[in-house]
mmCIF file of C-alpha atoms in Angstrom:
data_model
loop_
_atom_site.group_PDB
_atom_site.id
_atom_site.type_symbol
_atom_site.label_atom_id
_atom_site.label_comp_id
_atom_site.label_asym_id
_atom_site.label_seq_id
_atom_site.Cartn_x
_atom_site.Cartn_y
_atom_site.Cartn_z
ATOM 1 C CA MET A 1 -42.722 -59.943 -9.353
ATOM 2 C CA GLN A 2 -39.452 -59.033 -7.755
ATOM 3 C CA SER A 3 -36.267 -61.030 -8.643
ATOM 4 C CA HIS A 4 -36.432 -63.000 -5.770
ATOM 5 C CA ASP A 5 -39.787 -63.627 -4.347
ATOM 6 C CA PHE A 6 -42.532 -66.168 -3.009
ATOM 7 C CA VAL A 7 -45.761 -67.061 -3.863
ATOM 8 C CA ILE A 8 -48.684 -67.544 -1.323
ATOM 9 C CA THR A 9 -49.540 -71.343 -0.994
ATOM 10 C CA THR A 10 -52.920 -72.275 -0.126
ATOM 11 C CA GLN A 11 -55.140 -74.703 0.900
ATOM 12 C CA TYR A 12 -58.173 -74.945 -0.482
ATOM 13 C CA GLY A 13 -58.082 -71.558 -1.822
ATOM 14 C CA SER A 14 -56.876 -69.691 1.521
ATOM 15 C CA ILE A 15 -54.579 -69.001 3.428
ATOM 16 C CA PRO A 16 -54.097 -71.856 6.186
ATOM 17 C CA HIS A 17 -55.782 -70.402 9.662
ATOM 18 C CA VAL A 18 -55.678 -66.854 8.296
ATOM 19 C CA VAL A 19 -58.775 -65.078 7.631
ATOM 20 C CA ASP A 20 -58.152 -61.222 7.354
ATOM 21 C CA TYR A 21 -54.817 -60.817 5.243
ATOM 22 C CA LYS A 22 -55.673 -58.463 2.946
ATOM 23 C CA ASP A 23 -53.951 -55.483 5.312
ATOM 24 C CA MET A 24 -50.627 -57.725 5.566
ATOM 25 C CA LYS A 25 -48.092 -56.563 3.509
ATOM 26 C CA CYS A 26 -46.378 -60.163 3.420
ATOM 27 C CA PHE A 27 -49.651 -61.620 2.048
ATOM 28 C CA ASN A 28 -49.832 -59.085 -1.052
ATOM 29 C CA ARG A 29 -48.447 -61.401 -3.482
ATOM 30 C CA THR A 30 -49.605 -64.200 -5.916
ATOM 31 C CA PHE A 31 -51.718 -66.705 -4.501
ATOM 32 C CA GLN A 32 -50.945 -70.434 -5.590
ATOM 33 C CA ILE A 33 -54.074 -72.926 -5.599
ATOM 34 C CA TYR A 34 -53.886 -76.342 -6.324
ATOM 35 C CA VAL A 35 -56.038 -77.867 -9.021
ATOM 36 C CA ASP A 36 -56.525 -80.805 -6.832
ATOM 37 C CA ASP A 37 -58.378 -78.740 -3.722
ATOM 38 C CA PHE A 38 -60.900 -78.108 -6.519
ATOM 39 C CA ILE A 39 -61.539 -81.018 -8.543
ATOM 40 C CA TYR A 40 -63.403 -84.058 -6.923
ATOM 41 C CA ASN A 41 -65.828 -86.244 -6.836
ATOM 42 C CA GLY A 42 -69.307 -83.648 -6.420
ATOM 43 C CA SER A 43 -66.915 -80.544 -7.147
ATOM 44 C CA TYR A 44 -68.290 -77.412 -7.406
ATOM 45 C CA TYR A 45 -66.037 -76.912 -10.145
ATOM 46 C CA LEU A 46 -67.585 -80.015 -12.204
ATOM 47 C CA ASN A 47 -71.097 -77.950 -12.908
ATOM 48 C CA LYS A 48 -71.551 -76.348 -15.935
ATOM 49 C CA ASP A 49 -72.256 -72.756 -14.659
ATOM 50 C CA VAL A 50 -69.605 -71.466 -12.102
ATOM 51 C CA LEU A 51 -67.797 -68.735 -10.811
ATOM 52 C CA PRO A 52 -64.444 -67.570 -12.089
ATOM 53 C CA ILE A 53 -61.841 -68.597 -9.205
ATOM 54 C CA LYS A 54 -61.047 -65.241 -7.738
ATOM 55 C CA GLU A 55 -64.694 -65.051 -7.147
ATOM 56 C CA PHE A 56 -65.428 -68.232 -6.193
ATOM 57 C CA CYS A 57 -62.359 -67.987 -3.284
ATOM 58 C CA SER A 58 -63.133 -63.926 -2.627
ATOM 59 C CA VAL A 59 -59.355 -63.242 -3.397
ATOM 60 C CA SER A 60 -58.275 -60.381 -5.446
ATOM 61 C CA ASN A 61 -54.957 -61.336 -5.241
ATOM 62 C CA ASN A 62 -53.288 -62.769 -8.780
ATOM 63 C CA ILE A 63 -53.973 -66.553 -8.807
ATOM 64 C CA ILE A 64 -51.643 -69.137 -10.467
ATOM 65 C CA VAL A 65 -53.035 -72.840 -10.600
ATOM 66 C CA THR A 66 -50.593 -75.776 -10.285
ATOM 67 C CA PHE A 67 -50.767 -79.573 -9.449
ATOM 68 C CA LYS A 68 -49.668 -80.920 -6.300
ATOM 69 C CA ASP A 69 -48.390 -83.900 -8.363
ATOM 70 C CA LYS A 70 -46.831 -83.118 -11.738
ATOM 71 C CA SER A 71 -47.808 -86.554 -13.270
ATOM 72 C CA ASN A 72 -51.329 -84.658 -13.386
ATOM 73 C CA LEU A 73 -52.482 -87.319 -10.580
ATOM 74 C CA LEU A 74 -54.781 -85.242 -8.432
ATOM 75 C CA ARG A 75 -54.716 -85.628 -4.811
ATOM 76 C CA THR A 76 -57.738 -85.078 -2.982
ATOM 77 C CA ARG A 77 -59.165 -85.948 0.353
ATOM 78 C CA ARG A 78 -61.833 -87.723 -1.438
ATOM 79 C CA GLY A 79 -59.427 -90.002 -3.290
ATOM 80 C CA ASN A 80 -56.824 -89.917 -6.186
ATOM 81 C CA ARG A 81 -58.016 -89.840 -9.792
ATOM 82 C CA LYS A 82 -56.287 -88.776 -12.971
ATOM 83 C CA PHE A 83 -56.905 -85.563 -14.864
ATOM 84 C CA THR A 84 -56.927 -85.558 -18.717
ATOM 85 C CA LYS A 85 -55.677 -82.856 -20.807
ATOM 86 C CA ASP A 86 -59.397 -81.857 -21.937
ATOM 87 C CA GLU A 87 -60.940 -81.724 -18.081
ATOM 88 C CA TYR A 88 -57.708 -79.441 -17.072
ATOM 89 C CA ILE A 89 -58.354 -76.931 -19.917
ATOM 90 C CA GLU A 90 -61.705 -77.235 -19.069
ATOM 91 C CA PHE A 91 -61.428 -76.359 -15.612
ATOM 92 C CA ILE A 92 -59.116 -73.099 -16.543
ATOM 93 C CA GLU A 93 -61.602 -72.202 -18.614
ATOM 94 C CA LYS A 94 -64.096 -71.931 -15.930
ATOM 95 C CA ALA A 95 -61.663 -70.803 -13.252
ATOM 96 C CA ASP A 96 -60.471 -68.118 -15.196
ATOM 97 C CA PRO A 97 -56.866 -67.571 -13.219
ATOM 98 C CA ASP A 98 -54.276 -65.101 -13.856
ATOM 99 C CA PHE A 99 -51.458 -67.921 -14.633
ATOM 100 C CA TYR A 100 -51.576 -71.512 -14.728
ATOM 101 C CA MET A 101 -49.217 -74.945 -14.987
ATOM 102 C CA ASP A 102 -49.162 -76.076 -18.429
ATOM 103 C CA PHE A 103 -50.558 -79.724 -18.520
ATOM 104 C CA ASP A 104 -47.691 -80.888 -20.669
ATOM 105 C CA THR A 105 -44.328 -78.658 -20.240
ATOM 106 C CA LYS A 106 -45.253 -77.799 -16.635
ATOM 107 C CA LYS A 107 -44.366 -74.289 -17.272
ATOM 108 C CA ILE A 108 -46.135 -71.424 -16.369
ATOM 109 C CA ILE A 109 -48.824 -69.666 -18.745
ATOM 110 C CA SER A 110 -50.137 -66.267 -18.390
ATOM 111 C CA ARG A 111 -53.604 -65.595 -19.240
ATOM 112 C CA GLY A 112 -54.282 -61.608 -20.889
ATOM 113 C CA ASN A 113 -51.621 -59.377 -20.462
ATOM 114 C CA LYS A 114 -49.921 -60.264 -17.248
ATOM 115 C CA ILE A 115 -46.585 -61.543 -16.708
ATOM 116 C CA PHE A 116 -44.909 -64.168 -14.597
ATOM 117 C CA SER A 117 -41.374 -63.781 -14.750
ATOM 118 C CA SER A 118 -40.043 -67.314 -13.941
ATOM 119 C CA ASN A 119 -41.288 -70.978 -13.044
ATOM 120 C CA PHE A 120 -41.239 -71.493 -9.181
ATOM 121 C CA ILE A 121 -39.732 -74.072 -6.912
ATOM 122 C CA GLU A 122 -41.803 -76.328 -5.109
ATOM 123 C CA CYS A 123 -39.910 -76.894 -1.718
ATOM 124 C CA LYS A 124 -40.020 -79.899 0.718
ATOM 125 C CA ASN A 125 -38.799 -77.951 4.162
ATOM 126 C CA ILE A 126 -37.007 -74.926 5.053
ATOM 127 C CA GLU A 127 -33.608 -77.013 4.158
ATOM 128 C CA ASP A 128 -34.672 -77.695 1.041
ATOM 129 C CA PHE A 129 -36.074 -73.784 0.281
ATOM 130 C CA VAL A 130 -32.423 -72.529 1.478
ATOM 131 C CA PHE A 131 -30.489 -75.121 -0.994
ATOM 132 C CA ASN A 132 -32.588 -74.045 -3.746
ATOM 133 C CA LEU A 133 -32.252 -70.284 -2.936
ATOM 134 C CA LYS A 134 -28.326 -70.704 -2.754
ATOM 135 C CA ASN A 135 -28.480 -72.924 -6.456
ATOM 136 C CA GLY A 136 -29.963 -69.759 -8.060
ATOM 137 C CA ASP A 137 -33.337 -70.331 -8.186
ATOM 138 C CA LYS A 138 -35.624 -66.886 -7.517
ATOM 139 C CA ILE A 139 -39.180 -67.514 -7.225
ATOM 140 C CA PHE A 140 -40.917 -70.208 -4.454
ATOM 141 C CA SER A 141 -43.489 -71.897 -3.623
ATOM 142 C CA THR A 142 -44.536 -71.666 -0.122
ATOM 143 C CA ASN A 143 -45.839 -75.045 1.572
ATOM 144 C CA PHE A 144 -43.066 -75.089 3.533
ATOM 145 C CA ILE A 145 -44.257 -72.245 5.399
ATOM 146 C CA ASN A 146 -47.544 -73.856 6.101
ATOM 147 C CA GLU A 147 -46.060 -77.291 7.260
ATOM 148 C CA LEU A 148 -43.721 -75.325 9.647
ATOM 149 C CA VAL A 149 -46.693 -73.886 11.390
ATOM 150 C CA ASN A 150 -48.501 -77.051 11.459
ATOM 151 C CA ASN A 151 -45.956 -78.969 13.161
ATOM 152 C CA GLY A 152 -45.616 -75.816 15.848
ATOM 153 C CA GLN A 153 -42.479 -74.485 14.323
ATOM 154 C CA LEU A 154 -41.474 -70.846 13.918
ATOM 155 C CA ILE A 155 -38.913 -69.053 11.537
ATOM 156 C CA THR A 156 -37.056 -65.999 12.747
ATOM 157 C CA TYR A 157 -34.648 -63.857 10.318
ATOM 158 C CA LYS A 158 -31.931 -62.144 11.543
ATOM 159 C CA SER A 159 -28.282 -61.033 10.270
ATOM 160 C CA GLU A 160 -28.290 -63.903 7.599
ATOM 161 C CA ILE A 161 -29.325 -66.725 10.168
ATOM 162 C CA ILE A 162 -32.960 -68.154 9.882
ATOM 163 C CA TYR A 163 -33.548 -69.122 13.915
ATOM 164 C CA ILE A 164 -36.179 -72.328 14.095
ATOM 165 C CA SER A 165 -37.669 -72.887 17.308
ATOM 166 C CA ASP A 166 -41.460 -74.166 19.185
ATOM 167 C CA TYR A 167 -43.729 -71.496 20.459
ATOM 168 C CA SER A 168 -41.919 -72.109 24.024
ATOM 169 C CA SER A 169 -40.312 -68.528 23.771
ATOM 170 C CA LYS A 170 -41.268 -65.354 22.229
ATOM 171 C CA PRO A 171 -39.690 -64.879 19.110
ATOM 172 C CA GLU A 172 -37.884 -61.465 18.677
ATOM 173 C CA CYS A 173 -40.030 -59.508 16.349
ATOM 174 C CA SER A 174 -42.282 -56.942 15.716
ATOM 175 C CA CYS A 175 -45.247 -58.540 14.268
ATOM 176 C CA CYS A 176 -45.463 -60.837 17.766
ATOM 177 C CA SER A 177 -45.064 -57.520 20.022
ATOM 178 C CA ASN A 178 -48.938 -56.979 20.716
ATOM 179 C CA PHE A 179 -49.327 -60.609 21.805
ATOM 180 C CA GLU A 180 -49.009 -61.906 25.470
ATOM 181 C CA TRP A 181 -47.044 -64.640 24.675
ATOM 182 C CA ASP A 182 -48.092 -66.660 27.595
ATOM 183 C CA TYR A 183 -51.726 -66.432 26.154
ATOM 184 C CA VAL A 184 -49.783 -67.931 22.812
ATOM 185 C CA ILE A 185 -48.510 -70.845 24.617
ATOM 186 C CA HIS A 186 -51.997 -71.804 26.402
ATOM 187 C CA MET A 187 -53.904 -71.128 23.122
ATOM 188 C CA CYS A 188 -51.019 -74.090 21.672
ATOM 189 C CA ASP A 189 -51.591 -76.298 24.415
ATOM 190 C CA ILE A 190 -55.233 -76.671 23.921
ATOM 191 C CA LYS A 191 -55.176 -76.728 20.282
ATOM 192 C CA GLU A 192 -56.868 -73.696 19.360
ATOM 193 C CA ILE A 193 -56.632 -72.478 16.144
ATOM 194 C CA CYS A 194 -55.470 -68.796 16.965
ATOM 195 C CA ALA A 195 -52.193 -70.123 18.123
ATOM 196 C CA LEU A 196 -51.915 -71.427 14.333
ATOM 197 C CA THR A 197 -52.754 -67.963 12.921
ATOM 198 C CA VAL A 198 -50.353 -66.308 15.083
ATOM 199 C CA GLY A 199 -47.631 -68.664 13.745
ATOM 200 C CA MET A 200 -48.577 -68.250 10.137
ATOM 201 C CA ILE A 201 -48.487 -64.654 10.242
ATOM 202 C CA HIS A 202 -45.323 -64.665 12.267
ATOM 203 C CA ASN A 203 -43.314 -66.983 9.613
ATOM 204 C CA PHE A 204 -44.758 -65.398 6.542
ATOM 205 C CA THR A 205 -43.496 -61.912 8.069
ATOM 206 C CA GLN A 206 -40.201 -63.503 8.648
ATOM 207 C CA LEU A 207 -39.985 -64.979 4.941
ATOM 208 C CA ASP A 208 -40.952 -61.314 3.717
ATOM 209 C CA ASN A 209 -38.127 -59.536 5.726
ATOM 210 C CA LEU A 210 -35.786 -62.080 4.445
ATOM 211 C CA PHE A 211 -36.779 -61.519 0.651
ATOM 212 C CA LYS A 212 -36.426 -57.900 1.405
ATOM 213 C CA GLU A 213 -33.234 -57.997 2.472
ATOM 214 C CA ILE A 214 -32.222 -60.237 -0.587
ATOM 215 C CA GLN A 215 -33.588 -57.732 -2.992
ATOM 216 C CA LYS A 216 -31.278 -55.121 -1.350
ATOM 217 C CA ASN A 217 -28.281 -57.093 -1.367
ATOM 218 C CA ILE A 218 -28.402 -60.211 -3.383
ATOM 219 C CA LEU A 219 -24.848 -61.402 -2.118
ATOM 220 C CA ILE A 220 -26.365 -62.424 1.592
ATOM 221 C CA ILE A 221 -27.921 -65.415 -0.451
ATOM 222 C CA ASP A 222 -24.514 -67.338 0.324
ATOM 223 C CA LEU A 223 -24.031 -66.215 3.998
ATOM 224 C CA ILE A 224 -27.913 -67.411 4.684
ATOM 225 C CA LYS A 225 -27.526 -70.367 7.452
ATOM 226 C CA ILE A 226 -30.410 -72.098 9.259
ATOM 227 C CA LYS A 227 -29.814 -72.319 13.154
ATOM 228 C CA LYS A 228 -32.210 -74.807 15.234
ATOM 229 C CA CYS A 229 -32.988 -73.307 18.748
ATOM 230 C CA ASP A 230 -32.695 -75.571 21.738
#
């Protein structure tokens, strides 16, 4: 990974609301998959003979497995349950991810010859992300991007400012230039999932643009600000 970068935080092994992501450069990163999304009563991975998680999820990207909660309490839609170390080791052996979070230390461990350059930070929201970025952290999970989209919010990065807006006006970006924005607003109004797809692609593209700028000039980190649009 780059000196400053992010992982794609998934839900149930996929990028929320995005199906065909493979030709989009902003998604060409390690996927973070939560063990919580795959271990529950009746789960496929409680069976004896299972597919490796890449094959199961039809993913070619590197995969890192982590917990949602570092207390080793699995939080799933089918109820919460404690996860023992032996159960976790068995899951990792079955799933065979590229990287995984150590059960005890919560540090990232590599399987095989691949190297994960740093532990990464779980951010609660965009403000938390900027705070940790300025605090010297380098690798970030991106569930905060998923939450922004689910809450109908778009981010646009321009000249060291991260603008936060809703769908009411078309953002100034190349990734949305092909969309008739009134139609996107219409999709939002009728709660059509395609609107969420547009938002997810837009937000990850903007985050990708931000990190490209940081990789060119690390000094801009101190200048980054958040501005909420009316």
